[in-house]
Amino acid sequence: MKILVAVKRVVDPNVKIRVKADGSGVELGGLKMAINPFDEIAVEEAVRLKEAGRAREIVAVTVGTAQAHDVLRTAMAIGVDRGLLVQAEGPLEPLAVAKVLARVIAEEAPDLVLLGKQAVDDDCNQTGQMLAALLDWPQATFASKITVVGDMVEVTREVDSGLQTLEMELPAIVTVDLRLNEPRYASLPSIMQAKRKPLQTRPVTDLGIDVAPRLRVLKTAEPAARAAGIRLNSVEELLHKLKHEAGVL
Ligand code: AMP
């Protein structure tokens, strides 16, 4: 089985971000960037499937600027075999990314495609679903367990009422959730080894795909500052405040 994993370069989630002075977006200059945390989980899962003898090759794909090489190297240090950067000038919207991935998938012919359930910069949670629709492949989102048996994949997913288990025929699309696994730390030898793994770059313009944005950002703003909380001494006091001060009871 061949696995393709989509990885996005995002602002490191541990970094505090600032809105640009003109409100046109988030200030990214000089900030530490990282592989999207859910994509790191997808990479780890692909590597575990390979280690268990269920996959023979893993390819990581990113759509982004030239700097996005670094997330492919991170994926290769975890155990991905090769990387493909589809180079674009600015960030693309999920529909454009899904179209690019669909084209790459048509050429690479993977059996299983893993994506994060969402990118933590735009929080869209759309790309995997759009990709499945474009390819007309079965999809399972928010996977917390993935089992491959023959040419079928069984996915346990988190839903409001508990856990749901789906069985799909391969090829299929799976988007992964936080509890699927805990990604390993790449060792120094594997980081060094990753530098020698094949990494291909293709300009997005070569694909002849319409990646023009469909959305226009009107304004980006910081969330309103929250008032400090207070500590109460009893449930009676809480009920009194909810009734007479907050007016919610
Ligand atoms: P989103 O729909 O933007 O929340 O992203 C969901 C998932 O799609 C991410 O976790 C990635 O696996 C994949 N993805 C989104 N944007 C990109 C990108 N530019 N390059 C590669 N994969 C991406």
Short mmCIF file of C-alpha atoms and ligand atoms in Angstrom, two decimals:
data_model
loop_
_atom_site.label_atom_id
_atom_site.label_comp_id
_atom_site.label_asym_id
_atom_site.label_seq_id
_atom_site.Cartn_x
_atom_site.Cartn_y
_atom_site.Cartn_z
CA MET A 1 0.00 0.00 0.00
CA LYS A 2 1.15 3.52 -0.79
CA ILE A 3 0.21 6.36 1.58
CA LEU A 4 0.11 10.05 0.73
CA VAL A 5 0.07 12.56 3.60
CA ALA A 6 -0.81 16.24 3.15
CA VAL A 7 1.18 18.51 5.45
CA LYS A 8 0.78 22.25 5.90
CA ARG A 9 3.28 24.79 7.23
CA VAL A 10 1.61 26.92 9.91
CA VAL A 11 2.66 29.30 12.68
CA ASP A 12 3.97 27.26 15.59
CA PRO A 13 0.90 26.89 17.84
CA ASN A 14 3.02 27.77 20.90
CA VAL A 15 3.83 31.21 19.51
CA LYS A 16 1.72 34.23 20.39
CA ILE A 17 0.46 35.88 17.23
CA ARG A 18 -0.43 39.53 16.57
CA VAL A 19 -2.92 41.06 14.16
CA LYS A 20 -1.36 43.41 11.58
CA ALA A 21 -1.82 47.11 12.33
CA ASP A 22 -4.07 47.56 9.26
CA GLY A 23 -6.26 44.55 10.23
CA SER A 24 -5.54 42.82 6.93
CA GLY A 25 -4.35 39.60 8.56
CA VAL A 26 -1.90 38.13 11.06
CA GLU A 27 1.71 39.33 11.32
CA LEU A 28 3.86 36.35 10.27
CA GLY A 29 7.26 38.04 9.85
CA GLY A 30 9.98 36.43 11.96
CA LEU A 31 7.60 33.97 13.65
CA LYS A 32 8.56 30.34 14.24
CA MET A 33 6.73 28.08 11.78
CA ALA A 34 5.99 24.36 12.18
CA ILE A 35 4.20 21.42 10.65
CA ASN A 36 0.44 21.62 11.43
CA PRO A 37 0.02 19.49 14.62
CA PHE A 38 -2.76 17.32 13.13
CA ASP A 39 -0.58 16.67 10.05
CA GLU A 40 2.25 15.52 12.29
CA ILE A 41 -0.19 12.97 13.76
CA ALA A 42 -1.13 11.89 10.20
CA VAL A 43 2.58 11.44 9.37
CA GLU A 44 3.15 9.42 12.55
CA GLU A 45 0.20 7.15 11.69
CA ALA A 46 1.51 6.57 8.16
CA VAL A 47 4.93 5.66 9.57
CA ARG A 48 3.35 3.27 12.09
CA LEU A 49 1.42 1.57 9.26
CA LYS A 50 4.68 1.17 7.34
CA GLU A 51 6.48 -0.17 10.40
CA ALA A 52 3.65 -2.68 10.86
CA GLY A 53 4.23 -3.90 7.30
CA ARG A 54 0.95 -2.43 5.98
CA ALA A 55 2.54 0.22 3.72
CA ARG A 56 5.52 0.14 1.41
CA GLU A 57 5.93 3.85 0.61
CA ILE A 58 4.90 7.17 2.18
CA VAL A 59 4.90 10.44 0.24
CA ALA A 60 4.34 13.82 1.95
CA VAL A 61 2.92 16.71 -0.07
CA THR A 62 2.75 20.36 0.85
CA VAL A 63 1.35 23.31 -1.07
CA GLY A 64 3.13 26.50 -0.12
CA THR A 65 6.09 28.81 -0.52
CA ALA A 66 9.71 27.66 -0.92
CA GLN A 67 10.12 27.77 2.88
CA ALA A 68 7.63 24.90 3.18
CA HIS A 69 10.57 22.57 2.44
CA ASP A 70 11.14 22.51 6.20
CA VAL A 71 7.84 20.73 7.00
CA LEU A 72 8.63 18.09 4.38
CA ARG A 73 12.04 17.54 6.02
CA THR A 74 10.28 17.23 9.40
CA ALA A 75 7.92 14.62 7.91
CA MET A 76 10.89 12.77 6.39
CA ALA A 77 12.72 12.81 9.74
CA ILE A 78 9.69 11.04 11.28
CA GLY A 79 9.84 8.38 8.54
CA VAL A 80 8.25 9.63 5.30
CA ASP A 81 10.17 8.34 2.24
CA ARG A 82 9.98 11.37 -0.05
CA GLY A 83 8.47 14.82 -0.31
CA LEU A 84 6.76 16.98 -2.91
CA LEU A 85 6.46 20.75 -2.63
CA VAL A 86 3.88 22.29 -4.94
CA GLN A 87 5.18 25.82 -4.83
CA ALA A 88 2.74 28.72 -4.70
CA GLU A 89 3.38 32.38 -3.94
CA GLY A 90 0.84 32.96 -1.20
CA PRO A 91 -1.45 30.84 0.95
CA LEU A 92 -4.13 28.98 -1.01
CA GLU A 93 -7.71 28.41 0.13
CA PRO A 94 -8.85 24.84 0.95
CA LEU A 95 -10.64 24.38 -2.39
CA ALA A 96 -7.48 25.28 -4.32
CA VAL A 97 -5.36 23.00 -2.11
CA ALA A 98 -7.88 20.18 -2.61
CA LYS A 99 -7.70 20.63 -6.39
CA VAL A 100 -3.88 20.55 -6.30
CA LEU A 101 -3.90 17.43 -4.09
CA ALA A 102 -6.43 15.75 -6.40
CA ARG A 103 -4.05 16.29 -9.32
CA VAL A 104 -1.05 14.95 -7.38
CA ILE A 105 -3.12 11.94 -6.27
CA ALA A 106 -4.10 11.21 -9.88
CA GLU A 107 -0.38 10.98 -10.70
CA GLU A 108 0.84 9.24 -7.52
CA ALA A 109 -2.07 6.78 -7.21
CA PRO A 110 -1.88 6.25 -3.42
CA ASP A 111 -4.17 3.74 -1.72
CA LEU A 112 -4.67 5.83 1.41
CA VAL A 113 -4.57 9.62 1.79
CA LEU A 114 -4.14 11.07 5.28
CA LEU A 115 -4.74 14.71 6.19
CA GLY A 116 -5.12 16.61 9.44
CA LYS A 117 -8.71 17.26 10.48
CA GLN A 118 -7.91 20.97 10.30
CA ALA A 119 -5.09 23.42 9.87
CA VAL A 120 -4.61 25.41 13.08
CA ASP A 121 -4.02 28.69 11.21
CA ASP A 122 -7.28 28.94 9.25
CA ASP A 123 -9.28 26.32 11.26
CA CYS A 124 -11.21 25.59 8.05
CA ASN A 125 -11.67 21.81 8.44
CA GLN A 126 -12.55 21.60 4.73
CA THR A 127 -9.65 20.33 2.62
CA GLY A 128 -10.07 16.57 3.25
CA GLN A 129 -13.82 16.71 2.65
CA MET A 130 -13.42 18.75 -0.56
CA LEU A 131 -10.69 16.39 -1.77
CA ALA A 132 -12.93 13.33 -1.22
CA ALA A 133 -15.73 15.06 -3.14
CA LEU A 134 -13.43 15.99 -6.05
CA LEU A 135 -12.07 12.43 -6.30
CA ASP A 136 -15.40 10.79 -5.44
CA TRP A 137 -13.56 8.60 -2.90
CA PRO A 138 -14.94 7.39 0.45
CA GLN A 139 -13.92 9.55 3.40
CA ALA A 140 -13.76 9.31 7.18
CA THR A 141 -13.08 12.45 9.19
CA PHE A 142 -11.75 12.93 12.76
CA ALA A 143 -10.12 9.48 12.99
CA SER A 144 -9.05 8.34 16.46
CA LYS A 145 -8.14 4.79 15.27
CA ILE A 146 -7.17 3.47 11.83
CA THR A 147 -6.90 -0.23 10.98
CA VAL A 148 -6.05 -1.48 7.50
CA VAL A 149 -7.23 -5.00 6.67
CA GLY A 150 -6.60 -6.16 3.11
CA ASP A 151 -8.08 -3.59 0.76
CA MET A 152 -10.34 -2.14 3.45
CA VAL A 153 -9.71 0.50 6.10
CA GLU A 154 -11.61 0.64 9.38
CA VAL A 155 -11.77 4.05 11.01
CA THR A 156 -13.05 4.91 14.47
CA ARG A 157 -14.13 8.53 14.64
CA GLU A 158 -15.21 10.84 17.40
CA VAL A 159 -18.79 12.07 17.09
CA ASP A 160 -21.00 13.96 19.55
CA SER A 161 -22.69 10.78 20.78
CA GLY A 162 -19.46 8.81 21.27
CA LEU A 163 -17.39 6.73 18.86
CA GLN A 164 -18.48 5.66 15.39
CA THR A 165 -16.67 2.99 13.38
CA LEU A 166 -16.73 3.06 9.58
CA GLU A 167 -15.39 0.55 7.10
CA MET A 168 -14.32 1.84 3.68
CA GLU A 169 -12.83 0.37 0.57
CA LEU A 170 -9.42 1.67 -0.45
CA PRO A 171 -8.51 4.06 -1.96
CA ALA A 172 -9.91 6.38 0.70
CA ILE A 173 -9.40 9.73 2.42
CA VAL A 174 -8.98 9.91 6.20
CA THR A 175 -8.59 13.08 8.27
CA VAL A 176 -7.03 12.54 11.67
CA ASP A 177 -7.89 13.78 15.15
CA LEU A 178 -5.77 14.52 18.22
CA ARG A 179 -6.21 11.20 20.03
CA LEU A 180 -5.05 8.99 17.14
CA ASN A 181 -1.45 8.80 18.37
CA GLU A 182 1.36 10.75 19.98
CA PRO A 183 3.97 11.67 17.36
CA ARG A 184 7.54 10.63 18.13
CA TYR A 185 10.42 13.06 18.47
CA ALA A 186 12.69 12.72 15.45
CA SER A 187 16.15 11.56 16.52
CA LEU A 188 19.27 13.41 15.35
CA PRO A 189 20.31 10.54 13.02
CA SER A 190 16.85 10.52 11.41
CA ILE A 191 16.98 14.33 10.97
CA MET A 192 20.37 13.92 9.24
CA GLN A 193 19.03 11.02 7.14
CA ALA A 194 16.00 13.12 6.11
CA LYS A 195 18.33 15.64 4.44
CA ARG A 196 19.29 12.96 1.90
CA LYS A 197 15.75 11.81 1.08
CA PRO A 198 14.27 12.88 -2.31
CA LEU A 199 12.40 16.17 -2.32
CA GLN A 200 10.77 17.38 -5.53
CA THR A 201 9.51 20.92 -6.18
CA ARG A 202 6.88 21.79 -8.80
CA PRO A 203 5.44 25.25 -9.43
CA VAL A 204 1.67 25.29 -8.99
CA THR A 205 1.44 27.20 -12.27
CA ASP A 206 2.65 24.05 -14.10
CA LEU A 207 -0.50 22.19 -13.03
CA GLY A 208 -2.85 24.48 -14.95
CA ILE A 209 -5.29 24.61 -12.02
CA ASP A 210 -7.41 27.64 -11.16
CA VAL A 211 -6.22 28.46 -7.63
CA ALA A 212 -7.64 32.00 -7.54
CA PRO A 213 -9.11 32.92 -4.13
CA ARG A 214 -12.89 32.76 -3.78
CA LEU A 215 -12.93 34.60 -0.44
CA ARG A 216 -12.05 38.16 0.53
CA VAL A 217 -10.87 38.96 4.07
CA LEU A 218 -12.78 42.03 5.22
CA LYS A 219 -11.11 42.43 8.59
CA THR A 220 -8.99 40.55 11.13
CA ALA A 221 -9.32 41.56 14.78
CA GLU A 222 -8.04 40.43 18.17
CA PRO A 223 -10.71 38.84 20.39
CA ALA A 224 -12.13 41.29 22.93
CA ALA A 225 -10.17 41.26 26.20
CA ARG A 226 -12.00 39.24 28.86
CA ALA A 227 -12.76 40.69 32.29
CA ALA A 228 -10.97 38.97 35.17
CA GLY A 229 -12.94 36.20 36.91
CA ILE A 230 -13.88 36.23 40.59
CA ARG A 231 -13.85 33.42 43.16
CA LEU A 232 -17.13 32.85 45.06
CA ASN A 233 -17.54 31.19 48.45
CA SER A 234 -20.71 29.18 47.93
CA VAL A 235 -23.23 27.87 45.41
CA GLU A 236 -25.83 30.18 47.01
CA GLU A 237 -23.65 33.18 46.22
CA LEU A 238 -23.24 31.95 42.62
CA LEU A 239 -27.01 31.53 42.22
CA HIS A 240 -27.62 34.99 43.69
CA LYS A 241 -25.17 36.58 41.24
CA LEU A 242 -26.55 34.68 38.24
CA LYS A 243 -30.08 35.82 39.18
CA HIS A 244 -29.55 39.39 40.30
CA GLU A 245 -26.36 40.53 38.53
CA ALA A 246 -26.06 38.47 35.31
CA GLY A 247 -29.84 38.17 34.93
CA VAL A 248 -29.55 34.71 33.37
CA LEU A 249 -31.74 32.77 35.86
P1 AMP B 1 -8.04 22.97 6.51
O1 AMP B 1 -9.16 22.48 5.65
O2 AMP B 1 -7.38 24.23 5.96
O3 AMP B 1 -8.42 23.12 7.95
O4 AMP B 1 -6.88 21.86 6.43
C1 AMP B 1 -7.15 20.48 6.71
C2 AMP B 1 -5.96 19.64 6.31
O5 AMP B 1 -5.73 19.76 4.90
C3 AMP B 1 -4.62 20.01 6.96
O6 AMP B 1 -4.50 19.45 8.25
C4 AMP B 1 -3.64 19.41 5.95
O7 AMP B 1 -3.52 18.01 6.12
C5 AMP B 1 -4.34 19.67 4.61
N1 AMP B 1 -3.88 20.96 4.04
C6 AMP B 1 -4.48 22.17 4.12
N2 AMP B 1 -3.75 23.12 3.49
C7 AMP B 1 -2.66 22.49 3.00
C8 AMP B 1 -1.51 22.90 2.25
N3 AMP B 1 -1.34 24.17 1.88
N4 AMP B 1 -0.60 21.96 1.88
C9 AMP B 1 -0.77 20.66 2.26
N5 AMP B 1 -1.81 20.22 2.96
C10 AMP B 1 -2.75 21.10 3.33
#
